[in-house]
PDB file of C-alpha atoms and ligand atoms in Angstrom:
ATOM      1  CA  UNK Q 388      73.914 -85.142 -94.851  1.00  0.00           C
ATOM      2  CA  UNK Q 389      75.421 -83.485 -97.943  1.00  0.00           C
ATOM      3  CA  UNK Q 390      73.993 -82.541-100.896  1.00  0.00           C
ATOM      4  CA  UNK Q 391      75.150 -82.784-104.272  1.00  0.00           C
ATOM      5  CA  UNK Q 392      76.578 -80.920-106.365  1.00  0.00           C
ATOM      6  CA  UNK Q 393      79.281 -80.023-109.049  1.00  0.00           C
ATOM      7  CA  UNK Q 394      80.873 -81.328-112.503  1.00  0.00           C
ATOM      8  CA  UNK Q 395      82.142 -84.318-112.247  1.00  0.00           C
ATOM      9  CA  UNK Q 396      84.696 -86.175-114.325  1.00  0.00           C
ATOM     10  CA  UNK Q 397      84.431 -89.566-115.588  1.00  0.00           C
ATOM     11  CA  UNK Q 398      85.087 -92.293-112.942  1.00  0.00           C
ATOM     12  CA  UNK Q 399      88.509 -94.824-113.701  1.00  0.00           C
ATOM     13  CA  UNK Q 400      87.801 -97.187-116.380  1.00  0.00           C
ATOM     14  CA  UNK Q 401      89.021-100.476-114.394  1.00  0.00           C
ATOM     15  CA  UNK Q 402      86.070-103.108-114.430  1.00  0.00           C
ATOM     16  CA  UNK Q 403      87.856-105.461-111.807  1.00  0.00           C
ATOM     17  CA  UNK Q 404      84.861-107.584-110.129  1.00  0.00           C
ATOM     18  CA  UNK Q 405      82.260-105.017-112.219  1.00  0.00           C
ATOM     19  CA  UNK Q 406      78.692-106.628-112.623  1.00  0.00           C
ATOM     20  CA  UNK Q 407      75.704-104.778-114.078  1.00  0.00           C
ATOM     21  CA  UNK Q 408      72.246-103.021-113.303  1.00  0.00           C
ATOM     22  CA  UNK Q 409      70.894-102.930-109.290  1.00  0.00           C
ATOM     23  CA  UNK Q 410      73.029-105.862-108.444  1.00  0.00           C
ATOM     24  CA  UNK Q 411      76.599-103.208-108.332  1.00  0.00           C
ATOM     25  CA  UNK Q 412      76.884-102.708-104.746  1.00  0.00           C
ATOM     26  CA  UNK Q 413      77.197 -99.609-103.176  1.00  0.00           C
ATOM     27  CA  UNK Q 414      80.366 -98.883-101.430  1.00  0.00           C
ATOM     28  CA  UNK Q 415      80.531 -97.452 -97.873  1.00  0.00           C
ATOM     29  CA  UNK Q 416      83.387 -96.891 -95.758  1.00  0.00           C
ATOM     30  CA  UNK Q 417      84.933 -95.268 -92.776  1.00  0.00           C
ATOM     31  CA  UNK Q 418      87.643 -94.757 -90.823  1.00  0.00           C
ATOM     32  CA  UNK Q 419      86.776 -98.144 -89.077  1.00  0.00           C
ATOM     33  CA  UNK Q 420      83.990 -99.606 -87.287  1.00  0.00           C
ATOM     34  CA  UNK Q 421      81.787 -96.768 -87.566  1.00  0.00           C
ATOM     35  CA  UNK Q 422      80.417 -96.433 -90.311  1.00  0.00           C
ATOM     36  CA  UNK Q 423      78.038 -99.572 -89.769  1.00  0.00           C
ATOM     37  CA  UNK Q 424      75.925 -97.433 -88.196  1.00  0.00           C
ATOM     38  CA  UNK Q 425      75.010 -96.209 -90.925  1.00  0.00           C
ATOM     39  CA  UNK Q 426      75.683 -99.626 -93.102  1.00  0.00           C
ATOM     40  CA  UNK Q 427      72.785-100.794 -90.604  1.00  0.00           C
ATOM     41  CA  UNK Q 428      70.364 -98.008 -91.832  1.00  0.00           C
ATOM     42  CA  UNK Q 429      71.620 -98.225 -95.665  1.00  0.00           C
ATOM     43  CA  UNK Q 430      70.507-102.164 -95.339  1.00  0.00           C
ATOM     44  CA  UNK Q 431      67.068-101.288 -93.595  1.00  0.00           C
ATOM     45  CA  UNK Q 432      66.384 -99.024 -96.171  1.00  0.00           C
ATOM     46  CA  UNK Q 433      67.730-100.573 -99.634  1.00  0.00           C
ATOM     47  CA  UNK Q 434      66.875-104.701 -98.442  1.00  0.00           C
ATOM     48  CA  UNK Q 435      68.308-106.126-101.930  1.00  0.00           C
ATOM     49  CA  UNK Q 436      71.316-104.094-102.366  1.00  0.00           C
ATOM     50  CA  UNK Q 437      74.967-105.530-102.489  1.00  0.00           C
ATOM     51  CA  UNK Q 438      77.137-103.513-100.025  1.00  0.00           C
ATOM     52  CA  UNK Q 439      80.842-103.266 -99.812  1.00  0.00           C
ATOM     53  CA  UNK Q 440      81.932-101.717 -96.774  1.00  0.00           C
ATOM     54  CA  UNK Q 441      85.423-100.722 -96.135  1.00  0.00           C
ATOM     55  CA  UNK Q 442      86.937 -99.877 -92.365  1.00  0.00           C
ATOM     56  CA  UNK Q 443      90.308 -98.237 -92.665  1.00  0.00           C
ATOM     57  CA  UNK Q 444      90.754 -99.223 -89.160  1.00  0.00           C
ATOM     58  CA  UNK Q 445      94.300-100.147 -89.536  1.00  0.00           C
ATOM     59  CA  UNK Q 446      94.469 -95.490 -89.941  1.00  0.00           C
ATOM     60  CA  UNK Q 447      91.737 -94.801 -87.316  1.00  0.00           C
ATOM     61  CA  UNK Q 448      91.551 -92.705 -85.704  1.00  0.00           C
ATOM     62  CA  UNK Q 449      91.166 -90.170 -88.259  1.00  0.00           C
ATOM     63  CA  UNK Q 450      90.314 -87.192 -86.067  1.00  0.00           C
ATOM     64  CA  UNK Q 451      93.353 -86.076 -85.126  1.00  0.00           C
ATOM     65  CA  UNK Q 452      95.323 -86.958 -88.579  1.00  0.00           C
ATOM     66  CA  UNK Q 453      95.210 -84.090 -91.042  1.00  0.00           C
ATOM     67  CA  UNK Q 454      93.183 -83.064 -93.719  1.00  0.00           C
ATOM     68  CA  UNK Q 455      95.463 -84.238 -96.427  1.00  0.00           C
ATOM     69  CA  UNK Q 456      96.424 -87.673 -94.965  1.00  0.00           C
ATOM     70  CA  UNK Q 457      92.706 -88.062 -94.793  1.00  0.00           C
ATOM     71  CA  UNK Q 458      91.820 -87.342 -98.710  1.00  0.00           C
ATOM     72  CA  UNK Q 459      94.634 -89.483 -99.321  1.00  0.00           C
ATOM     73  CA  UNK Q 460      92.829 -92.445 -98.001  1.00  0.00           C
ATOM     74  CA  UNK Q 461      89.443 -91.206 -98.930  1.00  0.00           C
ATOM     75  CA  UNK Q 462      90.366 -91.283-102.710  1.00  0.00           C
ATOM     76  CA  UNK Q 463      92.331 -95.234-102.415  1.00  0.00           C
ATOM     77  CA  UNK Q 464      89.441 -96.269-100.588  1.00  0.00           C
ATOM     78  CA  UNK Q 465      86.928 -94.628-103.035  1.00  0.00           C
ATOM     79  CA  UNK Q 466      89.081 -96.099-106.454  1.00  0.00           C
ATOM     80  CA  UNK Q 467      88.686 -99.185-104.607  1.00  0.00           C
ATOM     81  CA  UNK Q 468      85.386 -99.727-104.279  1.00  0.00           C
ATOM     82  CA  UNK Q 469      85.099 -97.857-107.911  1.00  0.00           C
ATOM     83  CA  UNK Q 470      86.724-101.108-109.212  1.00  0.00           C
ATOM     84  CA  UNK Q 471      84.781-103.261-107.433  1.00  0.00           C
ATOM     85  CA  UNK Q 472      81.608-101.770-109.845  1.00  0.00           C
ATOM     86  CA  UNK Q 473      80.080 -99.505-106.744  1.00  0.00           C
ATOM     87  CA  UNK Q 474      77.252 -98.001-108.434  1.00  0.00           C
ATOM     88  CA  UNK Q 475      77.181 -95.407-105.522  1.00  0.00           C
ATOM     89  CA  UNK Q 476      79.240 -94.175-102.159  1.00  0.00           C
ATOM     90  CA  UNK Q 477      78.612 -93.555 -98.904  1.00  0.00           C
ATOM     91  CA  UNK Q 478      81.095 -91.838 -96.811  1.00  0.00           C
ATOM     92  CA  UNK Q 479      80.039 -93.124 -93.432  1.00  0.00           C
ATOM     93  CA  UNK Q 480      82.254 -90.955 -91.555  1.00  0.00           C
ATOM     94  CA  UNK Q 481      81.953 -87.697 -90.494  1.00  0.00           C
ATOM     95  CA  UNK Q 482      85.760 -86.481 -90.938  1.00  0.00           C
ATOM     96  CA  UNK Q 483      86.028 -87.888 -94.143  1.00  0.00           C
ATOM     97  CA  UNK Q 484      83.309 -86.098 -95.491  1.00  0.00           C
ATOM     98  CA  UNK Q 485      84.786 -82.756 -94.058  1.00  0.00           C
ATOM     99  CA  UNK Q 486      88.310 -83.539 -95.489  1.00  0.00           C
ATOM    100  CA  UNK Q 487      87.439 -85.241 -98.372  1.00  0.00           C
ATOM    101  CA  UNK Q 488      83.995 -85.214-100.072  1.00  0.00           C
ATOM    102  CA  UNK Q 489      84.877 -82.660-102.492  1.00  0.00           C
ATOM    103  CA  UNK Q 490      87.255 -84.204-104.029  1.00  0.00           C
ATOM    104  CA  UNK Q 491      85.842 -87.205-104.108  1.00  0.00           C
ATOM    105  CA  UNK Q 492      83.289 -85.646-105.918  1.00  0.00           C
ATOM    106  CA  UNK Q 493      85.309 -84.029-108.276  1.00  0.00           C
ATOM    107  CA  UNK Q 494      87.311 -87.256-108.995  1.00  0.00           C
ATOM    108  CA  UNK Q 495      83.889 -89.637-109.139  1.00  0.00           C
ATOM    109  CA  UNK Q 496      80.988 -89.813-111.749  1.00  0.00           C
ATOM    110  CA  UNK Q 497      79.171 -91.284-109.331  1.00  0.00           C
ATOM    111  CA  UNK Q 498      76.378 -90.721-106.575  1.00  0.00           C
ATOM    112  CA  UNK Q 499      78.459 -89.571-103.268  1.00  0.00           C
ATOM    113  CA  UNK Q 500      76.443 -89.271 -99.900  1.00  0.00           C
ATOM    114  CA  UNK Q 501      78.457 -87.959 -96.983  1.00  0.00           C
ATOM    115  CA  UNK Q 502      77.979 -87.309 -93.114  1.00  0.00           C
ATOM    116  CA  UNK Q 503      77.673 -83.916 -91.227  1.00  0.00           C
ATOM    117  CA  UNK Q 504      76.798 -83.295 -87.774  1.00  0.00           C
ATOM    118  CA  UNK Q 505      72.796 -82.817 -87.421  1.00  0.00           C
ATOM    119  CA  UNK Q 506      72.819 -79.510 -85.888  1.00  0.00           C
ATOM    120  CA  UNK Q 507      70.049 -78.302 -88.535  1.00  0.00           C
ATOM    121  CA  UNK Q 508      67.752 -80.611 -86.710  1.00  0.00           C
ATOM    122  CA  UNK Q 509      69.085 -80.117 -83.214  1.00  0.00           C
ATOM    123  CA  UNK Q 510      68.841 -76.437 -83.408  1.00  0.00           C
ATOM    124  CA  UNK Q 511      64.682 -76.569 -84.322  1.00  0.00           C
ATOM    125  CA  UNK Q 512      64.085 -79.604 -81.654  1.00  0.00           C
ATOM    126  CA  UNK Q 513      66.037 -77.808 -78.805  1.00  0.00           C
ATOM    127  CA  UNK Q 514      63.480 -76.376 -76.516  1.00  0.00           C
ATOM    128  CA  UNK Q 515      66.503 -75.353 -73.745  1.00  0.00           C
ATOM    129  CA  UNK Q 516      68.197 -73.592 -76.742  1.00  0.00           C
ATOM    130  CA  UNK Q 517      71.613 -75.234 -75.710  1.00  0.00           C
ATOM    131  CA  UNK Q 518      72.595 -78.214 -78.473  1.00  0.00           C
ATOM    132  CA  UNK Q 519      75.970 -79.956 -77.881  1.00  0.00           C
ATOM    133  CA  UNK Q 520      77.628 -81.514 -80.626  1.00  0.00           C
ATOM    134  CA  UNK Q 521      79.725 -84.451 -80.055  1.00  0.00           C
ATOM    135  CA  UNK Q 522      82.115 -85.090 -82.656  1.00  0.00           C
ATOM    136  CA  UNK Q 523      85.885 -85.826 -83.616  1.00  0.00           C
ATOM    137  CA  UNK Q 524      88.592 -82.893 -83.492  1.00  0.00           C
ATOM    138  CA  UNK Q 525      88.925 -82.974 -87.383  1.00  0.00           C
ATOM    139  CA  UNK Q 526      85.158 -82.239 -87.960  1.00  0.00           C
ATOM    140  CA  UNK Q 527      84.595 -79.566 -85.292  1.00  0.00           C
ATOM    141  CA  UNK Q 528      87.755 -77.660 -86.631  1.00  0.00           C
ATOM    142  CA  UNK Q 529      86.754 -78.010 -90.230  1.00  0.00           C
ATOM    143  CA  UNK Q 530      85.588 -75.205 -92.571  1.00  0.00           C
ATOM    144  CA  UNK Q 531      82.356 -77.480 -93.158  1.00  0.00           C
ATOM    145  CA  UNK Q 532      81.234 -77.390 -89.351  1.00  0.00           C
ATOM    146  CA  UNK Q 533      82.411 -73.442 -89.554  1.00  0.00           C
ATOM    147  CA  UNK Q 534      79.770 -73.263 -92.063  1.00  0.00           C
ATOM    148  CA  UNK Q 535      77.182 -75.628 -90.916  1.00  0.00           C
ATOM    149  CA  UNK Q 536      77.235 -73.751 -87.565  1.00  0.00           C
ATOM    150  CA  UNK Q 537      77.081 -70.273 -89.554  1.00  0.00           C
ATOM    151  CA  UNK Q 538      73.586 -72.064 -91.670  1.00  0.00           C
ATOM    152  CA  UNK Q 539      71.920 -73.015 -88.642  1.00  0.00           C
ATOM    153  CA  UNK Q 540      73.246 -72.522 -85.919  1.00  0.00           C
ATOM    154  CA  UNK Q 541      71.873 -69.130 -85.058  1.00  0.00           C
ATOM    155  CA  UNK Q 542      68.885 -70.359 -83.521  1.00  0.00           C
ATOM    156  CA  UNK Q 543      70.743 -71.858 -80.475  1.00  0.00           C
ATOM    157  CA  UNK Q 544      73.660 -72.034 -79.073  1.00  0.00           C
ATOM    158  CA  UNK Q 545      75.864 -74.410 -80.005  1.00  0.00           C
ATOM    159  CA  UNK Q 546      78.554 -76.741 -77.896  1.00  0.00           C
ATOM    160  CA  UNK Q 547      81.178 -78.518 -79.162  1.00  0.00           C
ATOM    161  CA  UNK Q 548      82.794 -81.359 -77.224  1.00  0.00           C
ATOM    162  CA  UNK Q 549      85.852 -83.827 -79.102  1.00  0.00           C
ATOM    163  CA  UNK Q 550      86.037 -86.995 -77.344  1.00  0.00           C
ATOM    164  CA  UNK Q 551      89.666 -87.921 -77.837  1.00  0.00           C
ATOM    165  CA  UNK Q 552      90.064 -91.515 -76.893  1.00  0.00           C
ATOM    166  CA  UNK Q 553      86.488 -92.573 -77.644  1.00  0.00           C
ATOM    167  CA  UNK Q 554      87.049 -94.352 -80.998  1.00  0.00           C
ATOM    168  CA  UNK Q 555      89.935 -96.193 -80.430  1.00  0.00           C
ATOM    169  CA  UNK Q 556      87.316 -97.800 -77.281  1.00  0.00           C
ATOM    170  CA  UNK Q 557      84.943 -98.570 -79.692  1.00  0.00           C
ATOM    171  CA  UNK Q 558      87.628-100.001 -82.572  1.00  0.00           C
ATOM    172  CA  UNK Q 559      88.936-102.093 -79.386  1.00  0.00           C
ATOM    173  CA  UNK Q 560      85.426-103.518 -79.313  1.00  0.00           C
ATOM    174  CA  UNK Q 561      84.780-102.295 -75.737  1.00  0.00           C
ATOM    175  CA  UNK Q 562      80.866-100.757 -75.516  1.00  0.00           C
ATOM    176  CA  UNK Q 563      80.041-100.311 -72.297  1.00  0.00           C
ATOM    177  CA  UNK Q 564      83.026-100.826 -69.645  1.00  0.00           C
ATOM    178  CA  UNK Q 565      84.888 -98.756 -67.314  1.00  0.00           C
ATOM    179  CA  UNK Q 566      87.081 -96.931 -69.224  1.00  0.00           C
ATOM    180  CA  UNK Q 567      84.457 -95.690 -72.045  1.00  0.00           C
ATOM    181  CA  UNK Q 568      82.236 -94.894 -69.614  1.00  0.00           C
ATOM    182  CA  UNK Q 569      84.554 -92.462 -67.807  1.00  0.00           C
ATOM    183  CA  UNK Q 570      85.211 -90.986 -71.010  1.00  0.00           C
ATOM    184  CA  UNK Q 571      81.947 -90.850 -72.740  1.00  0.00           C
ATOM    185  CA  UNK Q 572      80.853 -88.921 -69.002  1.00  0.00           C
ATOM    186  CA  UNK Q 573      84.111 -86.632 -69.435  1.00  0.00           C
ATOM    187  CA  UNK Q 574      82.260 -85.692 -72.801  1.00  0.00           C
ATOM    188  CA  UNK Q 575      78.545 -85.294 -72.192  1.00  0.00           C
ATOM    189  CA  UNK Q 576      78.510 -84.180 -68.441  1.00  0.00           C
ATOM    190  CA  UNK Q 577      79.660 -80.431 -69.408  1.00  0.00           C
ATOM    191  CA  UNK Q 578      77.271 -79.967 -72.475  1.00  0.00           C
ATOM    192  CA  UNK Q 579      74.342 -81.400 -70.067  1.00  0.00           C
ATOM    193  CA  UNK Q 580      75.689 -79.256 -66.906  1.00  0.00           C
ATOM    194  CA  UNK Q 581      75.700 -76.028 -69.517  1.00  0.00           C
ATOM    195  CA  UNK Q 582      71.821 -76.460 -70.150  1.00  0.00           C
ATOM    196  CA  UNK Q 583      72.135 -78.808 -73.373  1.00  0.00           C
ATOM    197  CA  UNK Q 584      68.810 -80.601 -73.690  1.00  0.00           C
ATOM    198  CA  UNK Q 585      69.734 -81.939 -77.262  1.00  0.00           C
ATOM    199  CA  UNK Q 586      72.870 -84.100 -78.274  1.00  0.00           C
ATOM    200  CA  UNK Q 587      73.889 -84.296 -81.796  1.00  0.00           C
ATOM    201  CA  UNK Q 588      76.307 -87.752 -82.561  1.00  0.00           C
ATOM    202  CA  UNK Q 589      77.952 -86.027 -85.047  1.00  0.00           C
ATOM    203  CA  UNK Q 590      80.619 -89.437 -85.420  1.00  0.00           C
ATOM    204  CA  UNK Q 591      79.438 -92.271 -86.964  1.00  0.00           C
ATOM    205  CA  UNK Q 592      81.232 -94.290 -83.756  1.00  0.00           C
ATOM    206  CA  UNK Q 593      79.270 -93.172 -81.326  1.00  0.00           C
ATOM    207  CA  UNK Q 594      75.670 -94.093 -82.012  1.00  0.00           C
ATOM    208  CA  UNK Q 595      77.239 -97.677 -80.235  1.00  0.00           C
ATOM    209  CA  UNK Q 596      77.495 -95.970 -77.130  1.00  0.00           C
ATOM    210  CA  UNK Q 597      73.834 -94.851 -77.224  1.00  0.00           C
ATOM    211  CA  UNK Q 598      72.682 -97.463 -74.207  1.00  0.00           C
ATOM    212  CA  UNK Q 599      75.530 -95.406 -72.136  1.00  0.00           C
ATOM    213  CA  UNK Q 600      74.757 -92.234 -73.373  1.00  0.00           C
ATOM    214  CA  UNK Q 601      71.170 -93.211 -72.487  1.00  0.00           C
ATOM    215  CA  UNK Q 602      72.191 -93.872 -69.055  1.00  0.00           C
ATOM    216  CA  UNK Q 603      74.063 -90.720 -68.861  1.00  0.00           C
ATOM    217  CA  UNK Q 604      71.724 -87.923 -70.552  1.00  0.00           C
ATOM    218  CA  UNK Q 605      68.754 -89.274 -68.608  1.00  0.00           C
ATOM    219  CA  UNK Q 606      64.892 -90.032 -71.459  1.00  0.00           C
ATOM    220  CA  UNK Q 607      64.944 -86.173 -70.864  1.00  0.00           C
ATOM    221  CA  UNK Q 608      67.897 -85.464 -73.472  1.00  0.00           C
ATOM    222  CA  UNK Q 609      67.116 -86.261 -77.204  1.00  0.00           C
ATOM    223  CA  UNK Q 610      69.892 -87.641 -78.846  1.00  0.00           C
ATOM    224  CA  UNK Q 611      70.332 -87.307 -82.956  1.00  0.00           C
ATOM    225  CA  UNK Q 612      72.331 -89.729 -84.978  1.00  0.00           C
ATOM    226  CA  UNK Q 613      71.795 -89.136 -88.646  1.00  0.00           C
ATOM    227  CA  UNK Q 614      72.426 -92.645 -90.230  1.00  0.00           C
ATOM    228  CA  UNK Q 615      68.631 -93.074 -90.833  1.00  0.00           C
ATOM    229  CA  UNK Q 616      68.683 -89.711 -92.743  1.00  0.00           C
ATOM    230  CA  UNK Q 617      71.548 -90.615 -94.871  1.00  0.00           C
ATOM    231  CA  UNK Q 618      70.360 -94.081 -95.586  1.00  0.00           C
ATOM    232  CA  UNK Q 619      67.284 -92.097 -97.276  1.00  0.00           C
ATOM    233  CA  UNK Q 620      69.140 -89.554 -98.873  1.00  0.00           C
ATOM    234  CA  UNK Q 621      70.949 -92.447-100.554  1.00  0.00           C
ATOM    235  CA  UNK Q 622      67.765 -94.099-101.665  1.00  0.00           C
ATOM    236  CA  UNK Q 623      66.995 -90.652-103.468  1.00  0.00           C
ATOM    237  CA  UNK Q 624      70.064 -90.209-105.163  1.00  0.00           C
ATOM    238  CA  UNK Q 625      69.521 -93.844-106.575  1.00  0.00           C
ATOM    239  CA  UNK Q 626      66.226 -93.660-107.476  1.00  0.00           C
ATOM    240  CA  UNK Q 627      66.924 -89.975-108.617  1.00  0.00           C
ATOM    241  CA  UNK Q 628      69.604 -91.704-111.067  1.00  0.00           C
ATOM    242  CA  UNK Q 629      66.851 -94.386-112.092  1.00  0.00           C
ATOM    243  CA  UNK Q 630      68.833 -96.571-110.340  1.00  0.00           C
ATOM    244  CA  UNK Q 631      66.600 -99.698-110.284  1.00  0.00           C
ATOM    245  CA  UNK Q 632      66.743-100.852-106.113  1.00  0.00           C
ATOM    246  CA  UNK Q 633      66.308-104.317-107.386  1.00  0.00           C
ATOM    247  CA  UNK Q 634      64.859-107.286-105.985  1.00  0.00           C
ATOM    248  CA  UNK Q 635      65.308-110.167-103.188  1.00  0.00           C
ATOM    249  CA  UNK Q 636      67.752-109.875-100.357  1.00  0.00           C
ATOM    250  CA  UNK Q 637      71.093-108.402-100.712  1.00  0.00           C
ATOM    251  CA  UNK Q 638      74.685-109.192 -99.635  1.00  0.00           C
ATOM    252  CA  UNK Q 639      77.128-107.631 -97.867  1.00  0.00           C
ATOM    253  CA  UNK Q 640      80.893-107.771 -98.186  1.00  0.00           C
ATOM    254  CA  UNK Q 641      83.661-107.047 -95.755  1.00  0.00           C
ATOM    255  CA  UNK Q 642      87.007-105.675 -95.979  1.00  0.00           C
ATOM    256  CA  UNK Q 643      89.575-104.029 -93.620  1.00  0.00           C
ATOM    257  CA  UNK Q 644      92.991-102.296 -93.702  1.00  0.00           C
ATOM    258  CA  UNK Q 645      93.986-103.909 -90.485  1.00  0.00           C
ATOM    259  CA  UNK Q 646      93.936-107.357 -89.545  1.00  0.00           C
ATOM    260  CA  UNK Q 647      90.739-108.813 -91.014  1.00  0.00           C
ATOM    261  CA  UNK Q 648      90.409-111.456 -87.997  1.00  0.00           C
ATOM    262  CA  UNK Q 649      90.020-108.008 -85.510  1.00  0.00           C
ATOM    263  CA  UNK Q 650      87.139-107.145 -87.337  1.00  0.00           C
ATOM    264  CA  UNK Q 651      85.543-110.669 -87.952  1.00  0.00           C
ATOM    265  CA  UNK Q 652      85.605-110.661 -84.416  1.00  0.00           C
ATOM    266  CA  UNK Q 653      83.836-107.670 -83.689  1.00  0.00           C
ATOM    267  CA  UNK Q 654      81.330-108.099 -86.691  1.00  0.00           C
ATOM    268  CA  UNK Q 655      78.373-110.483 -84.284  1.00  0.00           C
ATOM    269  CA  UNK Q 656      78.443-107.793 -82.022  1.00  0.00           C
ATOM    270  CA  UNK Q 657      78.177-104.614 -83.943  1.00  0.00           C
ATOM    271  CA  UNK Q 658      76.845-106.192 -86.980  1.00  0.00           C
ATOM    272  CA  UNK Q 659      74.090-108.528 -85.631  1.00  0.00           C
ATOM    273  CA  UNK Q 660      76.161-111.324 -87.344  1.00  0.00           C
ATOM    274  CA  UNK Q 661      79.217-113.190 -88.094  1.00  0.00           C
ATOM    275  CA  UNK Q 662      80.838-112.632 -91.314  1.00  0.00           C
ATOM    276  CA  UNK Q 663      84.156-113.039 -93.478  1.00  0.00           C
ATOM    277  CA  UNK Q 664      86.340-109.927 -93.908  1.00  0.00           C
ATOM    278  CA  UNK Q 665      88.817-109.411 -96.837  1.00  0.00           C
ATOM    279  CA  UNK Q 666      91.920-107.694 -96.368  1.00  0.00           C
ATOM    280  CA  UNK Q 667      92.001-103.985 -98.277  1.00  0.00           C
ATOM    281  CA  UNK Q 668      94.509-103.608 -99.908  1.00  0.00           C
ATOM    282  CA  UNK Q 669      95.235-100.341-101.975  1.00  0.00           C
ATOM    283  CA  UNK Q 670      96.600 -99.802-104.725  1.00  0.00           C
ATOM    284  CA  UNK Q 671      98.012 -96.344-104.343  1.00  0.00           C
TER     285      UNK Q 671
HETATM  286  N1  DGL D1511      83.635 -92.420 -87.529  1.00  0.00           N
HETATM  287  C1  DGL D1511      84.283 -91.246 -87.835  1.00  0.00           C
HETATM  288  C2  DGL D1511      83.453 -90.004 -87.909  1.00  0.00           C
HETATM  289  O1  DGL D1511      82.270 -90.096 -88.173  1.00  0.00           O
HETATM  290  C3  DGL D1511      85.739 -91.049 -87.562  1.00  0.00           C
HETATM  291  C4  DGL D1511      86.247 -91.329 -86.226  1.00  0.00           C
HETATM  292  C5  DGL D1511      87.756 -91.299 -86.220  1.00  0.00           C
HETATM  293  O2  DGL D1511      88.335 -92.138 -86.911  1.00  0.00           O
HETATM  294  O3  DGL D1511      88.342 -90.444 -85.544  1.00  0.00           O
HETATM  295  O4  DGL D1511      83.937 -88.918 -87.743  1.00  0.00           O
END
């Protein structure tokens, strides 16, 4: 979770779609699928609020693109869920944050909650004093991770592990068969055979491989995912703001860079329920 912080300047002026008071929606997005994992905990915790959520999955992966290509889409995304009156953003995506929540920030006059990997947590629960971090190439090799490992990382040792292949599984819809599971073992069987007794999701993908990573890690292993965190941290900001949370149940809208009809289909299984998706299209 990130805090805030900084001068921001004013957000664009467009007003495409723009409504007023608790009924703007919040905007979250990520590279893809993802970033309903936390979409799931932003809904648990704010019932009545209108959520846009944006997966760039026709550009995901974004773990092995670079830094720059990332901010790129970061900011179109961003400008537009800006025009669609977000009142607030989530980046639901661990390597967007690292690339891109800065400037975001800078460019936005607006509430901006991002992902990191919970190794804060991790470190105090470990009681083997081994953590493993699971997370995408572009996070681990970040200057943010550098740091976050610097912060708190001195009370254990810390593992990192990429999982290249992983997300384009998940993006492809498939959970739990052969070829994730050989890969999601690949990942977690050296941080578990070097004495990790803590595993820290630290991309917003992965929490839906949890059942498999159950299976894997044993009930011994605790595994963090931070999407309940960040849903909370939101809620702050908001009411922080005096953001009113409003009232009565809220509504959720889709949109995709890649072919909508891919993620309508995946939407009853990772969502809980079937739903329309919109096409995003930027304007940059
Ligand atoms: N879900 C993303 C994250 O949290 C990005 C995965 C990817 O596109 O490589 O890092």
């Amino acid at each position: 979770m990130e805090p805030h912080s900084g001068e921001r300047a004013p957000p664009p002026s467009s007003g495409r779609g723009r409504v007023e008071g608790p009924a703007r929606p919040i905007g979250v997005f990520d590279s893809g699928v993802g970033g309903l994992t936390v979409l799931r905990h932003v809904r648990a915790v704010l019932p009545a609020a209108n959520l846009l959520y944006v997966a760039d999955s026709a550009h995901a992966p974004y773990g092995d693109k670079s830094a720059a290509f990332i901010e790129a889409r970061a900011l179109a995304i961003a400008e537009f869920l800006v025009e669609r009156g977000a009142r607030a953003l989530v980046v639901a995506c661990n390597t967007a944050t690292a690339a891109a929540i800065t400037v975001l920030r800078s460019r936005f006059e607006l509430p901006i909650v991002g992902m990191e990997p919970a190794v804060k947590p991790a470190a105090e629960a470990t009681r083997s004093g081994v953590i493993g971090v699971l997370a995408t190439s572009g996070t681990l090799e970040s200057g943010k991770f550098a740091e976050l490992v610097q912060r708190h990382g001195s009370q254990a040792r810390v593992l990192v592990q990429p999982c290249p292949g992983l997300v384009e599984r998940i993006e492809a819809g498939d959970l739990d068969g052969p070829q994730t599971r050989s890969l999601l073992a690949a990942c977690v069987e050296p941080l578990l055979a070097a004495g990790a007794d803590t595993l820290v999701l630290g991309c917003t993908h992965y929490p839906f491989l949890m059942p498999l990573l159950r299976q894997l890690a044993g009930p011994r292993v605790a595994i963090i995912e931070p999407g309940a965190a960040v849903a909370r941290q939101l809620a702050r900001r908001l009411a922080e703001t005096g953001d009113a949370l409003g009232e009565g149940e809220g509504s959720e809208r889709f949109y995709s860079s890649a072919e909508p009809a891919r993620l309508e289909a995946l939407l009853p299984r990772l969502w809980g329920r079937a739903a329309a998706v919109a096409p995003f299209v930027s304007g940059r």
